[in-house]
Amino acid sequence: MDLVELGAFLKSRRDRVRPGDVGLPAGPRRRVSGLRRDEVAQLAGASVDYYIELERGAGAQPSEQMLAALARALRLSRDERDHLFSLAGRPFPADGGPADHVHPSMLDLLHRMDGTPAQVVTDLRVPLVQNRLAVALLGSPPTTTGWSASFLYRWFTDPASRTIYPADDHDRHARSFVADLRAAMARRGGDDPEVAALIADLTARSPEFAQLWARHDVGFRRNDRKRIVHPELGLLEVNCLSLFSEDGKQRLLWFTPAVGTDSVAKLELLAVVGIQRLLPASGDELVERDR
């Protein structure tokens, strides 16, 4: 671990990021062209004092979760993210895990969708980052690690996770999740150890998954019409659309109201009152899975 070099590297990356690059107002009286320390702390979900200590080359070793949040806040490339982890004395995070690298362009697009619920997830349904409307619509992401962070895994192992959809839709979603997983396995290659471990675990724990997996259905979930049960707004009908990363391991999901339904007005109401109920008014636009 080289905290002095880590602090210098963070400052150099902070200096190159303009406020508009990350959805922050520039303001008329800025004394720095890049981000301020408090803005980086805000974007990464850290305290300002903690981030200042990091830049000074002091403080405790940052966690994997904090390093991933800083990499996303500063729009680091994968090589820069790996360098950040090396300086902090941490191993590179596993692909597909909650601290996985998110391409800066995908993060930028997510920032620009501030009027639409949107999130970035892995191909195994691990949420990486959400905007505020996605949290207001879908709830906060889990704070756990491992398979329990995957919505796909929880769907077949935790009945409570299914309450977000009406019971009449559960069978359709279960079939779709399994077909999407088989497509992800094919894209990764049949010998991918992460997918193999997930399939083995689900097969052992869920007879429903085992039965569906044996059908060999396959199909990426590129778009879908969903009914979502919201605790305050009731039933919403939305279109869920996907934008895939080049390697297919991550996807940007966003939700639009179904035309001709009352969900148009409900999503507008969500934008007004849902955020205040679910999140503190801190000014953050994105909610990192790993804060």
XYZ file of C-alpha atoms in Angstrom, residues 57-212:
156
model
C -1.779 10.300 1.938
C -3.072 9.533 5.400
C -5.854 7.535 6.967
C -6.733 3.856 6.896
C -6.569 1.555 3.911
C -9.663 2.141 1.724
C -12.048 -0.765 1.325
C -12.766 -2.414 -2.005
C -16.223 -0.812 -1.948
C -14.828 2.675 -1.404
C -12.208 2.266 -4.128
C -14.877 1.159 -6.594
C -17.040 4.157 -5.683
C -14.077 6.534 -6.135
C -13.230 4.960 -9.507
C -16.784 5.562 -10.693
C -16.959 9.086 -9.275
C -13.720 10.032 -11.071
C -14.676 8.226 -14.302
C -11.549 6.072 -14.260
C -10.768 3.707 -17.090
C -10.272 0.034 -16.230
C -6.478 0.451 -16.257
C -6.737 3.474 -13.978
C -9.095 1.600 -11.681
C -6.641 -1.300 -11.466
C -3.827 1.153 -10.676
C -5.950 2.671 -7.897
C -6.505 -0.762 -6.354
C -2.791 -1.561 -6.611
C -1.801 1.643 -4.830
C -4.276 0.832 -2.066
C -2.884 -2.680 -1.681
C -6.125 -4.329 -2.712
C -6.567 -7.178 -5.232
C -8.462 -6.350 -8.404
C -12.202 -6.955 -7.917
C -13.695 -9.947 -9.674
C -15.515 -9.396 -12.941
C -19.247 -9.418 -12.420
C -18.998 -8.601 -8.730
C -20.534 -5.569 -7.010
C -17.244 -3.619 -7.246
C -16.829 -4.317 -10.965
C -15.684 -1.551 -13.258
C -18.447 0.396 -15.023
C -17.469 2.023 -18.291
C -17.377 5.834 -17.888
C -19.551 6.322 -20.977
C -22.273 4.156 -19.465
C -22.084 6.141 -16.239
C -22.310 9.394 -18.188
C -25.410 8.159 -19.989
C -26.952 7.132 -16.681
C -26.288 10.629 -15.311
C -28.168 12.157 -18.230
C -31.242 10.032 -17.564
C -32.145 11.912 -14.397
C -35.842 12.002 -15.336
C -36.075 8.232 -15.929
C -35.535 5.321 -13.526
C -32.301 3.658 -14.673
C -29.607 1.344 -13.343
C -26.531 -0.595 -14.431
C -26.500 -4.310 -13.611
C -24.268 -7.230 -14.527
C -25.394 -10.063 -16.779
C -25.961 -12.059 -13.564
C -28.276 -9.331 -12.238
C -25.947 -7.804 -9.652
C -26.837 -4.089 -9.366
C -23.791 -1.828 -9.713
C -25.216 1.690 -9.726
C -28.711 3.235 -9.758
C -30.073 6.712 -10.162
C -32.447 8.086 -7.571
C -35.612 7.334 -9.511
C -34.588 3.691 -9.864
C -34.175 3.460 -6.085
C -37.544 5.148 -5.599
C -39.179 2.698 -8.024
C -37.369 -0.551 -7.189
C -36.050 0.011 -3.673
C -32.486 0.238 -2.424
C -30.009 -2.382 -3.661
C -28.860 -5.033 -1.177
C -25.844 -4.261 0.960
C -24.666 -7.875 0.911
C -21.922 -9.421 -1.195
C -21.698 -12.721 -3.027
C -24.653 -14.360 -4.732
C -27.144 -12.681 -2.400
C -26.409 -9.409 -4.217
C -27.843 -10.877 -7.437
C -31.563 -10.355 -7.988
C -31.568 -13.476 -10.152
C -30.222 -15.528 -7.246
C -32.596 -13.993 -4.719
C -35.547 -14.598 -7.063
C -35.128 -18.350 -6.669
C -33.933 -18.433 -3.053
C -35.806 -15.621 -1.273
C -39.597 -15.486 -1.777
C -39.733 -11.924 -0.424
C -37.809 -10.677 -3.471
C -40.764 -11.542 -5.711
C -43.196 -9.117 -4.093
C -42.055 -6.406 -6.502
C -44.105 -8.165 -9.225
C -47.740 -9.358 -9.095
C -48.067 -13.059 -8.291
C -49.694 -13.727 -11.673
C -46.454 -12.642 -13.384
C -44.035 -14.752 -11.345
C -43.947 -17.765 -13.657
C -43.227 -15.603 -16.694
C -40.417 -13.752 -14.946
C -38.879 -16.989 -13.664
C -38.784 -18.444 -17.187
C -37.325 -15.231 -18.546
C -34.590 -15.047 -15.892
C -33.469 -18.603 -16.605
C -33.466 -18.097 -20.386
C -31.459 -14.900 -19.942
C -28.945 -16.726 -17.723
C -28.431 -19.420 -20.351
C -27.800 -16.713 -22.955
C -25.281 -15.062 -20.614
C -23.554 -18.414 -20.101
C -23.248 -18.880 -23.863
C -21.829 -15.395 -24.335
C -19.250 -15.930 -21.571
C -18.358 -19.438 -22.697
C -19.637 -22.667 -21.248
C -16.646 -23.096 -18.921
C -17.023 -19.771 -17.098
C -16.474 -20.660 -13.403
C -18.686 -17.884 -12.031
C -21.721 -18.917 -14.058
C -21.065 -22.610 -13.372
C -20.960 -21.968 -9.618
C -24.185 -19.938 -9.757
C -26.018 -22.621 -11.726
C -24.826 -25.377 -9.400
C -25.911 -23.445 -6.315
C -29.334 -22.583 -7.721
C -29.909 -26.131 -8.952
C -29.200 -27.464 -5.465
C -31.342 -24.889 -3.673
C -34.310 -24.365 -6.005
C -36.326 -27.212 -7.594
C -38.103 -24.577 -9.682
C -34.820 -23.341 -11.141
C -33.626 -26.895 -11.779
C -36.812 -27.698 -13.683
C -36.620 -24.548 -15.794
